[in-house]
């Protein structure tokens, strides 16, 4: 409860947020395969990563990379 009061989200939501931010940066700045990014940042698999990414950013990691990747 204290964490949520201080940070404004649950610990689980915070961890997911940090993972997604790391995944977003890696998708944008590297050519690492998205499946590898998903497991490297702590998701069980690329499907879980994709679902969370779409929920947070409104687009898939692949579409994001195509639009914003280097």
PDB file of C-alpha atoms in Angstrom:
ATOM      1  CA  UNK A   1       0.000   0.000   0.000  1.00  0.00           C
ATOM      2  CA  UNK A   2       2.839   2.375   0.780  1.00  0.00           C
ATOM      3  CA  UNK A   3       4.439   1.754  -2.600  1.00  0.00           C
ATOM      4  CA  UNK A   4       1.181   2.571  -4.372  1.00  0.00           C
ATOM      5  CA  UNK A   5       0.769   5.731  -2.291  1.00  0.00           C
ATOM      6  CA  UNK A   6       4.282   6.910  -3.090  1.00  0.00           C
ATOM      7  CA  UNK A   7       4.570   5.849  -6.735  1.00  0.00           C
ATOM      8  CA  UNK A   8       0.943   5.930  -7.851  1.00  0.00           C
ATOM      9  CA  UNK A   9       0.828   2.351  -9.107  1.00  0.00           C
ATOM     10  CA  UNK A  10       1.127  -1.156  -7.757  1.00  0.00           C
ATOM     11  CA  UNK A  11       4.552  -2.831  -7.644  1.00  0.00           C
ATOM     12  CA  UNK A  12       3.479  -5.197 -10.444  1.00  0.00           C
ATOM     13  CA  UNK A  13       2.352  -2.299 -12.640  1.00  0.00           C
ATOM     14  CA  UNK A  14       5.613  -0.496 -11.954  1.00  0.00           C
ATOM     15  CA  UNK A  15       7.715  -3.519 -12.920  1.00  0.00           C
ATOM     16  CA  UNK A  16       5.703  -3.994 -16.119  1.00  0.00           C
ATOM     17  CA  UNK A  17       6.089  -0.305 -16.925  1.00  0.00           C
ATOM     18  CA  UNK A  18       9.869  -0.477 -16.522  1.00  0.00           C
ATOM     19  CA  UNK A  19      10.055  -3.631 -18.659  1.00  0.00           C
ATOM     20  CA  UNK A  20       7.954  -2.059 -21.394  1.00  0.00           C
ATOM     21  CA  UNK A  21      10.052   1.099 -21.397  1.00  0.00           C
ATOM     22  CA  UNK A  22      13.207  -1.010 -21.763  1.00  0.00           C
ATOM     23  CA  UNK A  23      11.564  -3.008 -24.554  1.00  0.00           C
ATOM     24  CA  UNK A  24      10.454   0.159 -26.324  1.00  0.00           C
ATOM     25  CA  UNK A  25      13.978   1.559 -26.248  1.00  0.00           C
ATOM     26  CA  UNK A  26      15.501  -1.712 -27.474  1.00  0.00           C
ATOM     27  CA  UNK A  27      12.938  -2.017 -30.278  1.00  0.00           C
ATOM     28  CA  UNK A  28      13.699   1.545 -31.324  1.00  0.00           C
ATOM     29  CA  UNK A  29      17.483   1.566 -30.990  1.00  0.00           C
ATOM     30  CA  UNK A  30      18.585  -1.984 -31.856  1.00  0.00           C
ATOM     31  CA  UNK A  31      17.950  -4.750 -34.344  1.00  0.00           C
ATOM     32  CA  UNK A  32      17.699  -7.414 -31.639  1.00  0.00           C
ATOM     33  CA  UNK A  33      14.850  -9.799 -32.534  1.00  0.00           C
ATOM     34  CA  UNK A  34      11.652  -8.936 -30.670  1.00  0.00           C
ATOM     35  CA  UNK A  35      11.403 -12.465 -29.242  1.00  0.00           C
ATOM     36  CA  UNK A  36      14.824 -12.019 -27.653  1.00  0.00           C
ATOM     37  CA  UNK A  37      13.941  -8.566 -26.350  1.00  0.00           C
ATOM     38  CA  UNK A  38      10.809 -10.005 -24.744  1.00  0.00           C
ATOM     39  CA  UNK A  39      12.692 -12.615 -22.753  1.00  0.00           C
ATOM     40  CA  UNK A  40      15.670 -10.352 -22.028  1.00  0.00           C
ATOM     41  CA  UNK A  41      13.441  -7.767 -20.340  1.00  0.00           C
ATOM     42  CA  UNK A  42      11.630 -10.369 -18.270  1.00  0.00           C
ATOM     43  CA  UNK A  43       8.484 -11.365 -20.132  1.00  0.00           C
ATOM     44  CA  UNK A  44       7.586 -15.045 -20.248  1.00  0.00           C
ATOM     45  CA  UNK A  45       7.379 -14.942 -24.044  1.00  0.00           C
ATOM     46  CA  UNK A  46       6.917 -12.594 -26.976  1.00  0.00           C
ATOM     47  CA  UNK A  47       3.124 -12.968 -26.860  1.00  0.00           C
ATOM     48  CA  UNK A  48       2.938 -11.563 -23.325  1.00  0.00           C
ATOM     49  CA  UNK A  49       5.322  -8.779 -24.352  1.00  0.00           C
ATOM     50  CA  UNK A  50       3.196  -7.949 -27.390  1.00  0.00           C
ATOM     51  CA  UNK A  51      -0.061  -7.853 -25.399  1.00  0.00           C
ATOM     52  CA  UNK A  52       1.401  -5.556 -22.772  1.00  0.00           C
ATOM     53  CA  UNK A  53       3.098  -3.367 -25.380  1.00  0.00           C
ATOM     54  CA  UNK A  54      -0.143  -2.898 -27.326  1.00  0.00           C
ATOM     55  CA  UNK A  55      -2.037  -2.094 -24.128  1.00  0.00           C
ATOM     56  CA  UNK A  56       0.542   0.531 -23.137  1.00  0.00           C
ATOM     57  CA  UNK A  57       1.543   2.078 -26.470  1.00  0.00           C
ATOM     58  CA  UNK A  58      -1.438   1.297 -28.711  1.00  0.00           C
ATOM     59  CA  UNK A  59       0.645  -0.526 -31.313  1.00  0.00           C
ATOM     60  CA  UNK A  60       2.621  -3.742 -31.581  1.00  0.00           C
ATOM     61  CA  UNK A  61       6.376  -3.842 -30.964  1.00  0.00           C
ATOM     62  CA  UNK A  62       6.939  -4.693 -34.641  1.00  0.00           C
ATOM     63  CA  UNK A  63       4.837  -1.757 -35.868  1.00  0.00           C
ATOM     64  CA  UNK A  64       6.544   0.519 -33.359  1.00  0.00           C
ATOM     65  CA  UNK A  65       9.963  -0.578 -34.575  1.00  0.00           C
ATOM     66  CA  UNK A  66       8.950  -0.046 -38.187  1.00  0.00           C
ATOM     67  CA  UNK A  67       7.780   3.500 -37.419  1.00  0.00           C
ATOM     68  CA  UNK A  68      10.440   4.625 -34.955  1.00  0.00           C
ATOM     69  CA  UNK A  69      13.375   2.235 -35.301  1.00  0.00           C
ATOM     70  CA  UNK A  70      16.739   3.306 -36.555  1.00  0.00           C
TER      71      UNK A  70
END
